[in-house]
Coordinates of C-alpha atoms in Angstrom, one line a residue:
X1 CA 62.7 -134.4 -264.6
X2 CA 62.9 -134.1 -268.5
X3 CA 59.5 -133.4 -269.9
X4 CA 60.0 -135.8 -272.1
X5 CA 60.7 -138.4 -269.8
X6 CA 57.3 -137.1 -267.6
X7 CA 55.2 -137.2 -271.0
X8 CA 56.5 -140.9 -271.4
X9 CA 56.0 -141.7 -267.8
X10 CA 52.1 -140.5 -268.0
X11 CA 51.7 -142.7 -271.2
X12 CA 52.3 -145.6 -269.2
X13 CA 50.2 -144.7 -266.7
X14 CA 47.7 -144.4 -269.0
X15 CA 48.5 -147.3 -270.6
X16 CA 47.8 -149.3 -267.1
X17 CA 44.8 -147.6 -266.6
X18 CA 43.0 -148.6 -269.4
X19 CA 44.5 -152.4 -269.1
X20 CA 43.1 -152.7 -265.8
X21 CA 39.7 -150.6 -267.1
X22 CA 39.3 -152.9 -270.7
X23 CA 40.3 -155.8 -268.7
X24 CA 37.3 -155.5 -266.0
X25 CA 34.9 -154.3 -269.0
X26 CA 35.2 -157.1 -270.5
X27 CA 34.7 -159.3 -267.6
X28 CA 31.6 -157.7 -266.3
X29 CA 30.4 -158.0 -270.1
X30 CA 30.8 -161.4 -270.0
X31 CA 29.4 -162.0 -266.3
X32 CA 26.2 -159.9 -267.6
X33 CA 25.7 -161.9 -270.4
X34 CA 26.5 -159.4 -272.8
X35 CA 28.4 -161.4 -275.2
X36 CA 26.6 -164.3 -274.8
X37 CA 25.2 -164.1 -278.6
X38 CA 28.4 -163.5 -280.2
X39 CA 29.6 -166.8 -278.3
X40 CA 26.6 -168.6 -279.3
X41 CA 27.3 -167.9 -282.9
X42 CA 30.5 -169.2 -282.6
X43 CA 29.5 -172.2 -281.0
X44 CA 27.4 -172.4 -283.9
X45 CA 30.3 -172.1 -286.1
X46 CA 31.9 -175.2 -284.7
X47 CA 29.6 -177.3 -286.3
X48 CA 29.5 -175.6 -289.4
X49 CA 33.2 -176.1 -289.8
X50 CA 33.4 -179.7 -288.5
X51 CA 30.2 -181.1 -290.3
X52 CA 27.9 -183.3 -290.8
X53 CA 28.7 -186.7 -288.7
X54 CA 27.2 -190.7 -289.2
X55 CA 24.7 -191.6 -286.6
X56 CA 24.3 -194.9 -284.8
X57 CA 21.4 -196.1 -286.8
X58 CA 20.4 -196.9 -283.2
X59 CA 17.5 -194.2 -284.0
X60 CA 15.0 -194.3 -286.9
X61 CA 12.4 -191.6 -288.0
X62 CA 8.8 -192.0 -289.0
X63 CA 8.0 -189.2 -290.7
X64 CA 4.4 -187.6 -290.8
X65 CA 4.8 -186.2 -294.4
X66 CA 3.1 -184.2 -297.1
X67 CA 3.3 -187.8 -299.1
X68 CA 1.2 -189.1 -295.6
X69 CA -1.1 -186.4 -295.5
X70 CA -2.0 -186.6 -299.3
X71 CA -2.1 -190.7 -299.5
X72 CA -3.9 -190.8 -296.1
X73 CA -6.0 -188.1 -296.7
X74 CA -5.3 -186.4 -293.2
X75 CA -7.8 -184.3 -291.9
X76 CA -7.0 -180.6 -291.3
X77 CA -5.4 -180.5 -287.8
X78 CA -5.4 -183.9 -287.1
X79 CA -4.3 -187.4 -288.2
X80 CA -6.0 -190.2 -287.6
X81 CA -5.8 -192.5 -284.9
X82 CA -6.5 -195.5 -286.5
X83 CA -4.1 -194.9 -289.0
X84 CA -1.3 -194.6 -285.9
X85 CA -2.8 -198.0 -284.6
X86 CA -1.9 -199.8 -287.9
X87 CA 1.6 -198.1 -287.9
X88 CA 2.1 -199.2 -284.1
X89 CA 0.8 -202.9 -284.9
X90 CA 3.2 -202.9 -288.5
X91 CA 6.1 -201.7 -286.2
X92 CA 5.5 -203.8 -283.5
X93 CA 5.3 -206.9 -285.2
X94 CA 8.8 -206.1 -287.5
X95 CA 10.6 -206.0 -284.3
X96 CA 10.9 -202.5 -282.9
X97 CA 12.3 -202.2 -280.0
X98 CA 11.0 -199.1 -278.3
X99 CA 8.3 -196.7 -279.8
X100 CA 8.2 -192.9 -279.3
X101 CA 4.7 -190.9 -280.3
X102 CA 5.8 -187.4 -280.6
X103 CA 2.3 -186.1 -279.8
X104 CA 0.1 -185.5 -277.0
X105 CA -3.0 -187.5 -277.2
X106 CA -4.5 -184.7 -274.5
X107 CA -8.1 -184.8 -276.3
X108 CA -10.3 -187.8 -277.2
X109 CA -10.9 -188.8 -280.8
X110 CA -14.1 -187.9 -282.7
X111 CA -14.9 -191.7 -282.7
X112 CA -14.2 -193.2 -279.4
X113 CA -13.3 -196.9 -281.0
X114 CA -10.3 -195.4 -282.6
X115 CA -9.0 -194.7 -279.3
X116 CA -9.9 -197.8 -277.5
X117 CA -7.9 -199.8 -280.7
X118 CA -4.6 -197.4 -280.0
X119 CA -4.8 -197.6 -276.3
X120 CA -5.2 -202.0 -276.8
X121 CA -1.9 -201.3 -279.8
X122 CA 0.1 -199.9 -277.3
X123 CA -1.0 -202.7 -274.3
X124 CA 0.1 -205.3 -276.7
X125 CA 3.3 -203.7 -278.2
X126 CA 3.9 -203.0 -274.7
X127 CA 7.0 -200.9 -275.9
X128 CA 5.6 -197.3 -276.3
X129 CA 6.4 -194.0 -274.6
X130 CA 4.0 -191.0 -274.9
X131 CA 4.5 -187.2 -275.1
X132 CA 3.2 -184.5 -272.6
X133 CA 4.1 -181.0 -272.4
X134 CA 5.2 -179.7 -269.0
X135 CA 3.7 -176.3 -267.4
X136 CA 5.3 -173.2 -268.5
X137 CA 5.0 -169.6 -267.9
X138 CA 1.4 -169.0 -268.5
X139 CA 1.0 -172.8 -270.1
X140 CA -0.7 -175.7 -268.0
X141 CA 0.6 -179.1 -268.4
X142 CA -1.1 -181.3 -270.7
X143 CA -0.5 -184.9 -270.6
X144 CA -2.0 -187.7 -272.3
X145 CA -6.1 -189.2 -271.6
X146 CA -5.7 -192.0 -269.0
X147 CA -6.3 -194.5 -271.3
X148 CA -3.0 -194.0 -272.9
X149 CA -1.2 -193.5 -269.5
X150 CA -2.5 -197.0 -268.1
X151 CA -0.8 -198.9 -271.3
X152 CA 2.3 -197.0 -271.8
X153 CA 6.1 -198.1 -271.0
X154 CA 6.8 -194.5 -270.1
X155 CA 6.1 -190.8 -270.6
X156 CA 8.1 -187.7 -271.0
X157 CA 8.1 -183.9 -272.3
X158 CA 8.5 -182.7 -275.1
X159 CA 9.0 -178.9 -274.2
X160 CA 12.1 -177.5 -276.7
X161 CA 13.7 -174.4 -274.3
X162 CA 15.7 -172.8 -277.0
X163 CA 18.8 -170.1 -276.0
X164 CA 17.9 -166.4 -276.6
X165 CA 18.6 -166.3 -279.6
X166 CA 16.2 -168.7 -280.5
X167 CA 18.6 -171.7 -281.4
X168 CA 18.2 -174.8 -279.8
X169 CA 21.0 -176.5 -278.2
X170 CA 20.2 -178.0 -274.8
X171 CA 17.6 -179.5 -273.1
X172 CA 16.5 -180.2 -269.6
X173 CA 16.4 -184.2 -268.4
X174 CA 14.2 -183.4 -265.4
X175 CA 10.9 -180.8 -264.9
X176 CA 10.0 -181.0 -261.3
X177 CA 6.3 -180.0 -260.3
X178 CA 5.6 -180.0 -256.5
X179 CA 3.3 -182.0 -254.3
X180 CA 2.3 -183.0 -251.2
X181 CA 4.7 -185.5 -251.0
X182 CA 7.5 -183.3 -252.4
X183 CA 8.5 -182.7 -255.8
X184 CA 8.0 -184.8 -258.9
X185 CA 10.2 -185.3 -261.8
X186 CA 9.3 -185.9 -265.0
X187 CA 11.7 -187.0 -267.5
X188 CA 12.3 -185.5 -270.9
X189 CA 11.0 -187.2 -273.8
X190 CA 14.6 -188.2 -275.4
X191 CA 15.6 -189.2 -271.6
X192 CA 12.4 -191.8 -271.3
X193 CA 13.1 -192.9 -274.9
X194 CA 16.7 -193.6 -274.0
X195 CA 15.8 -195.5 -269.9
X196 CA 13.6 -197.8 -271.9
X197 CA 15.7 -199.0 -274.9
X198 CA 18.5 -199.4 -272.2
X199 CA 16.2 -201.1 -269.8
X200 CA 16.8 -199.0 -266.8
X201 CA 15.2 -198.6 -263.4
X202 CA 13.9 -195.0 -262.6
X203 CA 16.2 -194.9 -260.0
X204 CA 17.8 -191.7 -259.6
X205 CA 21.3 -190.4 -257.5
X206 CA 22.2 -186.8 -258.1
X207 CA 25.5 -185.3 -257.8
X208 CA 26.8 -181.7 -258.0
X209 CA 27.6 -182.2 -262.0
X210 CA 26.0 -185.2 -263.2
X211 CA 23.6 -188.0 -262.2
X212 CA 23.0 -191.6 -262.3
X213 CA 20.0 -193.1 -263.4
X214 CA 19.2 -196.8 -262.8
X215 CA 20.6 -199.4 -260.3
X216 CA 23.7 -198.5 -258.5
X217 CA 25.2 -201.8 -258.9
X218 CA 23.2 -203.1 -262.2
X219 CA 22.8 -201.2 -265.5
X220 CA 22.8 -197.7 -265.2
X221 CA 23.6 -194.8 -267.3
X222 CA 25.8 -191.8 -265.7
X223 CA 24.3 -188.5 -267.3
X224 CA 26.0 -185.0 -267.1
X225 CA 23.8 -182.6 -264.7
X226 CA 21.6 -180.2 -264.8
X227 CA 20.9 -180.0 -268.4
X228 CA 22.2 -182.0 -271.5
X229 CA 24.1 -180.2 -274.2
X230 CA 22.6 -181.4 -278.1
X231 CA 25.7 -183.1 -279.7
X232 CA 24.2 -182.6 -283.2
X233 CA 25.3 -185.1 -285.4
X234 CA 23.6 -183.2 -288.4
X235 CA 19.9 -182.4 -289.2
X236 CA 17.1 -184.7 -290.3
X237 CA 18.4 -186.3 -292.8
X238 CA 21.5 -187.8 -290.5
X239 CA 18.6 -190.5 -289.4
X240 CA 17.4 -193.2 -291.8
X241 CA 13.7 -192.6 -292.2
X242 CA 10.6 -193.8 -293.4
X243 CA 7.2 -191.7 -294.4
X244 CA 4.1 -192.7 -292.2
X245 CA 2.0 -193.6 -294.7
X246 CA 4.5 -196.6 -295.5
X247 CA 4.7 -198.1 -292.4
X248 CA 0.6 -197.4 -292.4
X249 CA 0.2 -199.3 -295.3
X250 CA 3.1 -201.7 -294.2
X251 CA 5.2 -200.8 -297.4
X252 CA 8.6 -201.0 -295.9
X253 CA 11.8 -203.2 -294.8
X254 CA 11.1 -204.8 -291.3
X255 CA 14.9 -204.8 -290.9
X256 CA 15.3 -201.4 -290.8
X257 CA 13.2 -201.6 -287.5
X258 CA 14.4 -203.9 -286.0
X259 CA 16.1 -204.0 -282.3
X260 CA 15.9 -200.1 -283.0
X261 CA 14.6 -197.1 -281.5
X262 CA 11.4 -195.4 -283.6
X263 CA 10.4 -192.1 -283.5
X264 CA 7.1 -190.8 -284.9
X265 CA 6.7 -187.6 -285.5
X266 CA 5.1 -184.9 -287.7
X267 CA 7.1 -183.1 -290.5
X268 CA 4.6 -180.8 -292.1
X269 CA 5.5 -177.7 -292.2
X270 CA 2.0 -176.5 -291.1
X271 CA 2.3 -178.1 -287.8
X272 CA 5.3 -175.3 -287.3
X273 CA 7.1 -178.6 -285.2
X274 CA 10.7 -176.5 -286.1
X275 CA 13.3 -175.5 -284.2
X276 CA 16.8 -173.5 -285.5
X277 CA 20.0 -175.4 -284.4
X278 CA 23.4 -175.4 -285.0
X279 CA 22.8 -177.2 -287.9
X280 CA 20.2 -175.6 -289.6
X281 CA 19.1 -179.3 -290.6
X282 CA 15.6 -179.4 -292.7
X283 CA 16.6 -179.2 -296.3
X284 CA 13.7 -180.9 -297.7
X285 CA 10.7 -178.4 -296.3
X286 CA 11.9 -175.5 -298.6
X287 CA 11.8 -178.2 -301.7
X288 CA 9.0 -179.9 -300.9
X289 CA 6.4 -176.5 -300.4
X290 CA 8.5 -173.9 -302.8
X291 CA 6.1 -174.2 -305.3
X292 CA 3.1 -173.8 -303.0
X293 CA 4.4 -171.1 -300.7
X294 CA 7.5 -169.7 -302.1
X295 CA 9.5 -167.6 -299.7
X296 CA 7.3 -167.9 -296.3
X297 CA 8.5 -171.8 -296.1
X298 CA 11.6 -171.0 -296.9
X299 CA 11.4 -168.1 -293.9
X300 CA 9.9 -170.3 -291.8
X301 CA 11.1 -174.0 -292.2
X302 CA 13.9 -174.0 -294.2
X303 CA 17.0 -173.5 -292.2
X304 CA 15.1 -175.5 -289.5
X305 CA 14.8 -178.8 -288.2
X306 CA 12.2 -181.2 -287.3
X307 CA 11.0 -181.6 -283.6
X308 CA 11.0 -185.0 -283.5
X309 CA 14.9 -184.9 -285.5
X310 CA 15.8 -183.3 -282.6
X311 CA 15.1 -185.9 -279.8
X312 CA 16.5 -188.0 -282.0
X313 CA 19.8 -185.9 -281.5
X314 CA 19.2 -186.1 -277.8
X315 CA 18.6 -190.0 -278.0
X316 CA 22.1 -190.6 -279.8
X317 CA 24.1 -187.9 -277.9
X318 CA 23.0 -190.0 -274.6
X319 CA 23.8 -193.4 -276.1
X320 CA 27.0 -192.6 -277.4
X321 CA 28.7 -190.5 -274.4
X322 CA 29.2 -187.4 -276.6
X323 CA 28.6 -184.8 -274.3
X324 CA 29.8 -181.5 -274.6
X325 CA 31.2 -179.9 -271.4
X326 CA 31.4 -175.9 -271.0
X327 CA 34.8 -174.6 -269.9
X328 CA 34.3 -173.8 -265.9
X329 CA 33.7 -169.8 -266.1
X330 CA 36.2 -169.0 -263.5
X331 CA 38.7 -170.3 -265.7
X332 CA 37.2 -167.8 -269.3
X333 CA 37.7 -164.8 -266.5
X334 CA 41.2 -165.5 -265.7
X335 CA 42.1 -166.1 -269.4
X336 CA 40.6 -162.7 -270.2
X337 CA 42.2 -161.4 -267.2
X338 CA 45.7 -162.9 -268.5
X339 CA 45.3 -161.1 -271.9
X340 CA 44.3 -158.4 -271.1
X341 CA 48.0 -157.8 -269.5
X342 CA 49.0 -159.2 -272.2
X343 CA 47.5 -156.7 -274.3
X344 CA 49.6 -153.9 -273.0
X345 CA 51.5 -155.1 -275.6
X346 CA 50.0 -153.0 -278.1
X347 CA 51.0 -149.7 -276.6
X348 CA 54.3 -149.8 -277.4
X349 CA 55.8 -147.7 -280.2
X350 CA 56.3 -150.4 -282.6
X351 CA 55.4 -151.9 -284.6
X352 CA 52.7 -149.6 -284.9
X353 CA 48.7 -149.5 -286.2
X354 CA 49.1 -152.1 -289.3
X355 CA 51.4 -154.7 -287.1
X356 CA 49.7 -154.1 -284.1
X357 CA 46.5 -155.1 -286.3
X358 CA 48.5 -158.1 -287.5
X359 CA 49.5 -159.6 -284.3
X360 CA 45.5 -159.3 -283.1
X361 CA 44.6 -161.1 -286.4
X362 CA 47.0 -163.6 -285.8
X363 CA 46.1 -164.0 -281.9
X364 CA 42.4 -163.7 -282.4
X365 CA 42.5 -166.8 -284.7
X366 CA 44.9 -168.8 -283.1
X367 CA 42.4 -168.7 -279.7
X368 CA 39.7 -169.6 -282.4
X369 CA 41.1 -172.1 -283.6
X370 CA 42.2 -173.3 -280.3
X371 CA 39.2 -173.4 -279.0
X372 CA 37.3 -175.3 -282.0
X373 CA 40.5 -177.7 -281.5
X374 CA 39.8 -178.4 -278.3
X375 CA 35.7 -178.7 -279.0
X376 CA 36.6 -181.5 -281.7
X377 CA 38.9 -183.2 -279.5
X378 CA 37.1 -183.0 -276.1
X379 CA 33.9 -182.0 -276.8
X380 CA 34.7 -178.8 -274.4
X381 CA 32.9 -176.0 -275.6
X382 CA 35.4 -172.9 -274.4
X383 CA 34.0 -169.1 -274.8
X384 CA 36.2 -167.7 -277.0
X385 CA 34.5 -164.4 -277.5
X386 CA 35.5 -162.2 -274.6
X387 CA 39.3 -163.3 -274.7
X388 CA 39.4 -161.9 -278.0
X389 CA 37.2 -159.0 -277.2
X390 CA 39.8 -158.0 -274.8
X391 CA 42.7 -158.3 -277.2
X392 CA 40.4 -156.0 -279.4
X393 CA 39.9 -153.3 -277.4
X394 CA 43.2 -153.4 -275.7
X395 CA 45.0 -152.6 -280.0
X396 CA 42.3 -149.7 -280.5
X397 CA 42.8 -148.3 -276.7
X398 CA 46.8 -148.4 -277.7
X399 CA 46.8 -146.9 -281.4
X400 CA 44.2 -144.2 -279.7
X401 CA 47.5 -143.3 -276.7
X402 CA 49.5 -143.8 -279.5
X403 CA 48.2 -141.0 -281.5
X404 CA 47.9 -139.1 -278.9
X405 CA 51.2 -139.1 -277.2
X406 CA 52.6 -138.5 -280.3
X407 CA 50.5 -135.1 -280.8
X408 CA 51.9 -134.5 -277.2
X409 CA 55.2 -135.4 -277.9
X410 CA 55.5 -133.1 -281.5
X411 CA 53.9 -130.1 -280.0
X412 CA 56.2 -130.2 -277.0
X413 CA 59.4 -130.8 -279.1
X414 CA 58.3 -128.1 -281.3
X415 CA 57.4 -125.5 -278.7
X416 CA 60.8 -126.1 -277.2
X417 CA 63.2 -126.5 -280.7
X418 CA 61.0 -125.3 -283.2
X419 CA 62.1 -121.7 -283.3
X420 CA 65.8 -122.8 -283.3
X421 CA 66.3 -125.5 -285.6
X422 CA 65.2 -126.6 -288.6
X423 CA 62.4 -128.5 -289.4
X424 CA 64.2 -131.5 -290.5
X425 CA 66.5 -131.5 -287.1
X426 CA 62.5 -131.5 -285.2
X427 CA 61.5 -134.1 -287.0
X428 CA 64.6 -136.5 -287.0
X429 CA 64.2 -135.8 -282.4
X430 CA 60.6 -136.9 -283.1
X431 CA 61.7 -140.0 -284.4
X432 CA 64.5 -140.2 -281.9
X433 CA 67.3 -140.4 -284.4
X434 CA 68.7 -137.6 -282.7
X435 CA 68.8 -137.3 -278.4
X436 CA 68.5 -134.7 -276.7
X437 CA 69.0 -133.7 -272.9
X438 CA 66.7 -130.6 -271.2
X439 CA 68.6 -130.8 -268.2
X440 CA 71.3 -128.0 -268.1
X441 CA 74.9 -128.4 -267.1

């Protein structure tokens, strides 16, 4: 055999080797997690690029303001109940059709009146839905005095489990706690909010990816299962909404209210109700405390949006169907699998480091753009990340055995021609504009 020919042959092997070594890199990368972030950014990034998007106006937002707090003059920690008993009343009476308090209402007031006047508000609205918070690690639950619980049309938590890299994007619809009867499930806030506007029964049928909730042959709602996916439409301002202390002091259109779901919910920046999202939604906070606090609201609130915002996301992602499915993982391992055979590719001679670089460039953002395609048109959220990681390290694996085979292959043609011909005559054999044979006659 032609030492040549051997050299070539033991490129290829490596060549294969480090396919089938990138390829199952990669995929135990991506089983372990470890590219979850970069695929979380770009998930991000598909909302980014598409924008912002018109809600329903199924969903309108009473905001607990700085304008509130100043005109009501809210005590430090706390606002008061009697103030929310006038906003329920004001509400109730322009026609809203189901009420969300965004609050827990765990402790009793410091006058016992103003709670016996919300709890009779919300018996005669008859239309309001409550917050809790469901136990944690390390965190009891905490639910609302009794005397809410007998008058409300429902309950539900509003716990925010944001992804590791502390954007929220999902929520839970169930939190089951166990008893002696077996285990309860509580419904998440946005959930209950969206079972009582529709009028449902809490009457539940799981499946394996989804579940129904209400009756099986009258109105129901089919959900996706175990967790719902945030189809952010935008960040607060997406929602029509009015400041507190208006609907308080019954300042405001009763038609924007009407028929429609209210939420009511703090947006002070002091009662740290913020969560990062795709969207990076609460413009207002850094404009509305600049002067006050300069950068730390900026920091801290400014590329955030408001709790209660974000149930309304939830609210309008359930009503209008848009639920984003994940692309099965199964299928993310075989595409990587696939291209990283494909990558073997960029071993070849030609066309080289700067057109092996091209061609990445070009496939990288053609699965991109693929994939944000797809996430426009079917709302299937495809990881994008380690398909193109795998492309990646398959072009720098190959210009590394490219460089190196070519140091093989110029100190092997040299040792054997070098001391015989000229240097021109070596090089023009190195490029193979000249063949030669090693096998005698």
């Amino acid at each position: 055999m032609e030492p040549q020919k051997r050299l070539f042959r033991s490129y290829l092997l490596y060549a294969c080797l480090s396919t089938v070594f990138l390829t199952a890199l990669v995929v135990i990368g991506y089983s372990s997690g470890l590219l979850e972030r970069a695929d979380l950014a770009l998930y991000n990034l598909h909302f980014s690029w598409r924008g912002p998007q018109p809600t329903s106006g199924r969903t309108i937002l009473v905001l607990m303001d700085q304008k509130s707090a100043t005109e009501l003059e809210r005590r430090k920690g706390s606002w008061s109940r009697a103030h929310i008993t006038r906003a329920l009343g004001n509400l109730c009476r322009a026609g809203a059709d189901v009420i969300g308090l965004d609050m827990v209402f765990f402790a009793p007031s410091r006058e016992a009146e103003e709670d016996d006047a919300l709890a009779e508000a919300m018996d005669r609205c008859g239309n309001v839905v409550v917050a809790k918070f469901v136990a944690e690690e390390g965190k009891a639950e905490v639910t609302a005095l009794p005397k809410f619980q007998e008058v409300m049309l429902g309950e539900g938590f509003i716990n925010m489990f944001p992804d590791r890299d502390g954007v929220l994007r999902k929520i839970p619809f169930f939190s089951a706690k166990p008893s002696p009867e077996g285990l309860i499930l509580s419904p998440s806030f946005s959930l209950e909010m969206v079972r009582a506007f529709l009028n449902l029964d809490f009457d539940l049928d799981f499946q394996k990816d989804h579940f129904r909730i209400g009756a099986p042959e009258g109105r129901n709602l089919v959900l996706p299962y175990p967790e719902l996916h945030i189809h952010f439409y935008g960040g607060t301002r997406g929602f029509q909404h009015l400041s507190f202390s208006d609907v308080v002091l019954n300042r405001f259109d009763a038609e924007l209210v009407k028929g429609r779901i209210v939420l009511i919910g703090s947006s002070l920046a002091t009662d740290k109700d913020f969560f990062a999202t795709p969207f990076s939604g609460h413009e207002e906070a850094g404009e509305e405390y600049r002067e006050k606090f300069g950068e730390v609201v900026d920091k801290d609130t400014g590329a955030k949006t408001v709790g209660v915002a974000c149930h309304a996301q939830a609210i309008e992602t359930m009503l209008n169907g848009d639920f984003i499915r994940t692309f099965p993982g199964k299928y993310v391992v075989m595409t990587i699998i696939a291209l990283g055979i494909l990558g073997i590719g960029f071993y070849a001679q030609r066309p080289g480091a700067l057109g092996g670089l091209l061609i990445l460039l070009i496939a990288a953002g053609a699965l991109i753009g693929l994939s944000h395609l797809i996430f426009l048109r079917r709302l299937l959220w495809i990881e994008a990340v380690p398909p193109v990681t795998v492309l990646a390290l398959q072009y720098l694996s190959g210009i590394a055995l490219q460089r190196a085979y070519s140091r093989q292959k110029t100190k092997l043609v040299t040792g054997l021609f070098g001391k015989y011909v000229s240097r021109g005559v070596v090089t023009d054999i190195l490029r193979g504009n000249i063949g030669v044979s090693l096998a005698g006659s």
